[in-house]
Tab-separated table of C-alpha atoms in Angstrom:
chain	number	residue	atom	x	y	z
A	1	UNK	CA	-15.594	20.104	47.458
A	2	UNK	CA	-12.488	17.961	47.833
A	3	UNK	CA	-9.968	18.459	44.973
A	4	UNK	CA	-6.659	16.844	44.128
A	5	UNK	CA	-4.581	18.260	41.361
A	6	UNK	CA	-1.385	16.515	40.196
A	7	UNK	CA	1.271	18.267	38.197
A	8	UNK	CA	4.899	17.750	37.193
A	9	UNK	CA	4.637	14.841	34.751
A	10	UNK	CA	6.952	15.198	31.818
A	11	UNK	CA	9.155	13.325	29.378
A	12	UNK	CA	12.368	12.245	31.035
A	13	UNK	CA	15.226	10.021	29.957
A	14	UNK	CA	15.949	6.804	31.642
A	15	UNK	CA	17.975	7.392	34.711
A	16	UNK	CA	16.518	10.896	35.108
A	17	UNK	CA	14.609	12.554	37.923
A	18	UNK	CA	11.202	14.199	38.231
A	19	UNK	CA	9.200	15.684	40.970
A	20	UNK	CA	5.354	15.264	40.922
A	21	UNK	CA	3.180	17.456	43.018
A	22	UNK	CA	-0.398	16.800	44.407
A	23	UNK	CA	-2.161	19.996	45.538
A	24	UNK	CA	-5.279	19.595	47.779
A	25	UNK	CA	-8.224	21.913	48.330
A	26	UNK	CA	-11.567	21.813	49.818
A	27	UNK	CA	-10.404	19.950	52.924
A	28	UNK	CA	-7.918	20.258	55.756
A	29	UNK	CA	-4.909	19.017	53.866
A	30	UNK	CA	-2.814	18.547	57.044
A	31	UNK	CA	-5.111	15.951	58.483
A	32	UNK	CA	-5.045	13.338	55.679
A	33	UNK	CA	-2.621	10.797	54.364
A	34	UNK	CA	-1.948	11.228	50.680
A	35	UNK	CA	-1.483	8.220	48.469
A	36	UNK	CA	0.033	7.953	45.004
A	37	UNK	CA	-1.155	5.330	42.581
A	38	UNK	CA	0.051	4.754	39.101
A	39	UNK	CA	-0.937	3.058	35.910
A	40	UNK	CA	1.681	2.027	33.389
A	41	UNK	CA	0.578	1.715	29.813
A	42	UNK	CA	-1.561	-1.369	29.264
A	43	UNK	CA	-1.124	-2.325	32.938
A	44	UNK	CA	-3.366	-2.166	35.975
A	45	UNK	CA	-3.357	0.301	39.016
A	46	UNK	CA	-0.393	0.003	41.273
A	47	UNK	CA	-0.105	1.389	44.804
A	48	UNK	CA	3.077	3.310	44.863
A	49	UNK	CA	3.626	5.435	47.938
A	50	UNK	CA	1.870	7.158	50.838
A	51	UNK	CA	2.595	9.838	53.394
A	52	UNK	CA	0.861	10.298	56.640
A	53	UNK	CA	-0.464	13.601	57.864
A	54	UNK	CA	2.520	13.908	60.242
A	55	UNK	CA	4.965	12.877	57.450
A	56	UNK	CA	6.405	9.997	59.342
A	57	UNK	CA	6.646	6.340	58.324
A	58	UNK	CA	6.114	6.866	54.533
A	59	UNK	CA	5.301	3.823	52.481
A	60	UNK	CA	6.976	2.773	49.338
A	61	UNK	CA	6.112	-0.169	47.038
A	62	UNK	CA	9.121	-2.443	46.556
A	63	UNK	CA	9.303	-1.405	42.908
A	64	UNK	CA	10.244	2.135	43.851
A	65	UNK	CA	11.759	1.763	47.322
A	66	UNK	CA	15.109	3.626	47.403
A	67	UNK	CA	14.342	5.613	44.227
A	68	UNK	CA	11.186	7.534	45.141
A	69	UNK	CA	10.838	9.913	48.078
A	70	UNK	CA	7.506	11.176	49.205
A	71	UNK	CA	7.137	14.351	51.153
A	72	UNK	CA	4.633	17.023	51.973
A	73	UNK	CA	4.292	20.756	52.776
A	74	UNK	CA	1.090	21.190	54.741
A	75	UNK	CA	1.511	24.909	54.647
A	76	UNK	CA	1.273	24.775	50.901
A	77	UNK	CA	-1.318	21.929	50.976
A	78	UNK	CA	0.802	19.989	48.575
A	79	UNK	CA	2.366	16.558	48.566
A	80	UNK	CA	5.422	15.536	46.459
A	81	UNK	CA	6.727	12.554	44.772
A	82	UNK	CA	10.388	12.796	44.003
A	83	UNK	CA	11.357	10.233	41.495
A	84	UNK	CA	15.024	9.340	40.712
A	85	UNK	CA	16.723	6.751	38.583
A	86	UNK	CA	13.701	6.535	36.485
A	87	UNK	CA	13.240	3.390	34.451
A	88	UNK	CA	11.043	2.521	31.473
A	89	UNK	CA	8.687	0.614	33.762
A	90	UNK	CA	8.084	3.806	35.809
A	91	UNK	CA	6.358	5.272	32.892
A	92	UNK	CA	2.512	5.990	33.241
A	93	UNK	CA	-0.166	8.073	34.648
A	94	UNK	CA	0.385	9.014	38.328
A	95	UNK	CA	-2.704	9.753	40.499
A	96	UNK	CA	-2.790	11.089	44.038
A	97	UNK	CA	-5.723	9.995	46.103
A	98	UNK	CA	-7.347	10.486	49.540
A	99	UNK	CA	-9.686	8.241	51.570
A	100	UNK	CA	-12.893	9.290	52.864
A	101	UNK	CA	-13.276	10.549	56.595
A	102	UNK	CA	-12.463	7.539	58.690
A	103	UNK	CA	-12.563	5.271	55.719
A	104	UNK	CA	-10.152	3.047	53.844
A	105	UNK	CA	-11.330	3.445	50.307
A	106	UNK	CA	-10.561	6.121	47.824
A	107	UNK	CA	-13.484	8.328	46.747
A	108	UNK	CA	-11.166	11.267	45.903
A	109	UNK	CA	-8.654	11.141	43.007
A	110	UNK	CA	-6.756	13.677	41.046
A	111	UNK	CA	-7.006	13.645	37.223
A	112	UNK	CA	-3.557	12.134	36.914
A	113	UNK	CA	-0.231	13.448	35.423
A	114	UNK	CA	1.610	11.556	32.828
A	115	UNK	CA	5.261	10.479	33.226
A	116	UNK	CA	7.038	9.331	30.060
A	117	UNK	CA	10.451	7.643	30.364
A	118	UNK	CA	12.093	7.445	27.067
A	119	UNK	CA	15.424	8.213	25.392
B	1	UNK	CA	2.961	-6.610	47.915
B	2	UNK	CA	1.647	-8.969	45.182
B	3	UNK	CA	-1.307	-7.826	43.188
B	4	UNK	CA	-4.641	-9.265	43.942
B	5	UNK	CA	-5.801	-11.812	41.306
B	6	UNK	CA	-8.705	-10.871	38.992
B	7	UNK	CA	-9.906	-12.423	35.726
B	8	UNK	CA	-8.541	-10.457	32.719
B	9	UNK	CA	-12.007	-9.974	31.234
B	10	UNK	CA	-15.659	-10.872	31.765
B	11	UNK	CA	-18.457	-10.061	29.467
B	12	UNK	CA	-22.288	-10.311	29.378
B	13	UNK	CA	-25.382	-9.086	27.428
B	14	UNK	CA	-27.396	-6.262	28.558
B	15	UNK	CA	-29.553	-7.441	31.446
B	16	UNK	CA	-27.395	-10.325	32.391
B	17	UNK	CA	-25.358	-10.596	35.603
B	18	UNK	CA	-21.603	-10.811	35.741
B	19	UNK	CA	-19.238	-11.404	38.703
B	20	UNK	CA	-15.679	-10.234	38.967
B	21	UNK	CA	-13.624	-12.171	41.523
B	22	UNK	CA	-10.612	-10.800	43.411
B	23	UNK	CA	-8.275	-13.246	45.158
B	24	UNK	CA	-5.863	-12.177	47.810
B	25	UNK	CA	-4.297	-13.657	50.812
B	26	UNK	CA	-4.913	-13.995	54.575
B	27	UNK	CA	-3.028	-10.728	55.176
B	28	UNK	CA	-5.067	-8.500	52.938
B	29	UNK	CA	-8.527	-9.575	51.603
B	30	UNK	CA	-8.862	-12.386	54.063
B	31	UNK	CA	-7.946	-10.295	57.125
B	32	UNK	CA	-9.594	-6.923	56.540
B	33	UNK	CA	-13.101	-6.128	55.641
B	34	UNK	CA	-11.699	-3.245	53.634
B	35	UNK	CA	-12.096	-4.272	50.099
B	36	UNK	CA	-13.111	-1.614	47.616
B	37	UNK	CA	-13.903	-1.629	43.902
B	38	UNK	CA	-13.202	0.981	41.248
B	39	UNK	CA	-14.377	1.453	37.769
B	40	UNK	CA	-11.805	2.921	35.493
B	41	UNK	CA	-11.912	4.386	32.083
B	42	UNK	CA	-8.745	5.406	30.268
B	43	UNK	CA	-7.763	9.001	30.709
B	44	UNK	CA	-10.164	9.434	33.686
B	45	UNK	CA	-9.755	9.122	37.389
B	46	UNK	CA	-10.828	5.807	38.893
B	47	UNK	CA	-14.361	5.841	40.394
B	48	UNK	CA	-15.108	4.316	43.820
B	49	UNK	CA	-17.980	1.797	43.392
B	50	UNK	CA	-17.906	-0.392	46.539
B	51	UNK	CA	-16.162	0.088	49.815
B	52	UNK	CA	-15.911	-1.998	52.953
B	53	UNK	CA	-16.611	-5.100	50.941
B	54	UNK	CA	-20.255	-4.613	50.265
B	55	UNK	CA	-21.204	-0.813	50.767
B	56	UNK	CA	-22.170	1.171	47.608
B	57	UNK	CA	-20.520	4.508	47.122
B	58	UNK	CA	-22.726	7.523	46.742
B	59	UNK	CA	-24.639	7.558	43.533
B	60	UNK	CA	-23.609	4.033	42.533
B	61	UNK	CA	-26.701	2.093	41.205
B	62	UNK	CA	-27.948	-0.746	43.294
B	63	UNK	CA	-27.239	-3.297	40.575
B	64	UNK	CA	-23.585	-3.103	41.886
B	65	UNK	CA	-22.974	-5.259	44.844
B	66	UNK	CA	-19.902	-6.723	46.734
B	67	UNK	CA	-19.191	-9.669	48.859
B	68	UNK	CA	-16.342	-11.638	50.409
B	69	UNK	CA	-15.821	-15.191	51.355
B	70	UNK	CA	-12.368	-16.095	52.932
B	71	UNK	CA	-9.573	-14.644	50.749
B	72	UNK	CA	-11.765	-13.843	47.824
B	73	UNK	CA	-13.933	-10.750	47.290
B	74	UNK	CA	-16.404	-10.472	44.540
B	75	UNK	CA	-18.153	-7.664	42.554
B	76	UNK	CA	-21.467	-8.507	40.945
B	77	UNK	CA	-23.217	-6.339	38.371
B	78	UNK	CA	-26.792	-7.455	38.110
B	79	UNK	CA	-28.611	-6.259	35.152
B	80	UNK	CA	-25.679	-5.223	33.089
B	81	UNK	CA	-25.987	-1.888	31.313
B	82	UNK	CA	-23.917	-0.486	28.349
B	83	UNK	CA	-22.535	2.270	30.593
B	84	UNK	CA	-21.049	-0.486	32.958
B	85	UNK	CA	-18.404	-1.282	30.364
B	86	UNK	CA	-14.928	-0.457	31.597
B	87	UNK	CA	-12.023	-1.745	33.756
B	88	UNK	CA	-12.705	-2.789	37.328
B	89	UNK	CA	-10.140	-3.000	40.003
B	90	UNK	CA	-10.472	-4.392	43.496
B	91	UNK	CA	-8.342	-2.967	46.251
B	92	UNK	CA	-7.663	-4.154	49.794
B	93	UNK	CA	-6.241	-2.538	52.888
B	94	UNK	CA	-3.259	-4.571	53.979
B	95	UNK	CA	-2.355	-3.064	57.247
B	96	UNK	CA	0.016	-0.283	56.426
B	97	UNK	CA	-0.688	-0.030	52.742
B	98	UNK	CA	-3.003	-0.932	49.979
B	99	UNK	CA	-2.854	-3.520	47.130
B	100	UNK	CA	-4.841	-3.345	44.061
B	101	UNK	CA	-5.933	-6.158	41.791
B	102	UNK	CA	-4.646	-6.583	38.224
B	103	UNK	CA	-7.934	-5.378	36.839
B	104	UNK	CA	-10.681	-6.858	34.813
B	105	UNK	CA	-12.222	-5.631	31.546
B	106	UNK	CA	-15.915	-5.790	31.581
B	107	UNK	CA	-17.468	-5.879	28.219
B	108	UNK	CA	-21.148	-5.414	27.430
B	109	UNK	CA	-21.896	-7.527	24.307
C-alpha cells in the first residue's frame, strides 16, 4: 500500500525557518516525483513545489521561489521541503503527494502537517 | 501560475444534478487532457475523484462525471447525495507543474 507521511510542521515566527519531511513507503520511492501542495486557512489548494526522481529541475511556485528548497534522500525514502523567511501567508497545512503510475493525477496524499507562522 | 477559476459555491437538493466549472487557459486546461478533480474535507487528505478529464478514480460512484470544452472543464454530480457535500478542486497539468482551482463548496440542501 502506498503511504506518504509528512512531519515537521510547527509554530514558527515570521522570518523563521522550518523543514518538512515526506516519508514514502509501499512503493519504489526513488522512481517517483514528489509534490508538495498546501492549503492556507480559509483558502484553496496551492501547488507549491516538486522534485523529480533524479532530483534535478525542481519546481517552485512563484510565491515560494527563492525561499523554499526541495530535496530528497532516496536512500531514506524521504523528501524534504526547507522553508526559510517564512511569512504569515505560508501558514497552512502542507501535503505531499504522488501521481499514479504513468499518470498525471494525485491518488496518493499524505495526511498533512500544519505550519503555523505567528509571533 | 494563476489559479484556475471555479465558482465559490454550488448547491442542490438530494437527487438533483450540479455542475462545477473550472476555467483555465490555453496553456493548461485547454492544452492538456490532464484535468483532475478532488473532493476535500477539512483535516483530511484530498480524494481523487476524476482524472484525465473524464475517468473516474477507483471506487468513485458513477454519478460523478467530468468533461472539457476548450479552456473549461466541468465536474457534474448527477443525483446529488448528502455525502457529496464538501469542497471540490480541479487541477490541471501545465507542462512542468500543476495548477489547482480556487475550490468550490458543494452544499446539499
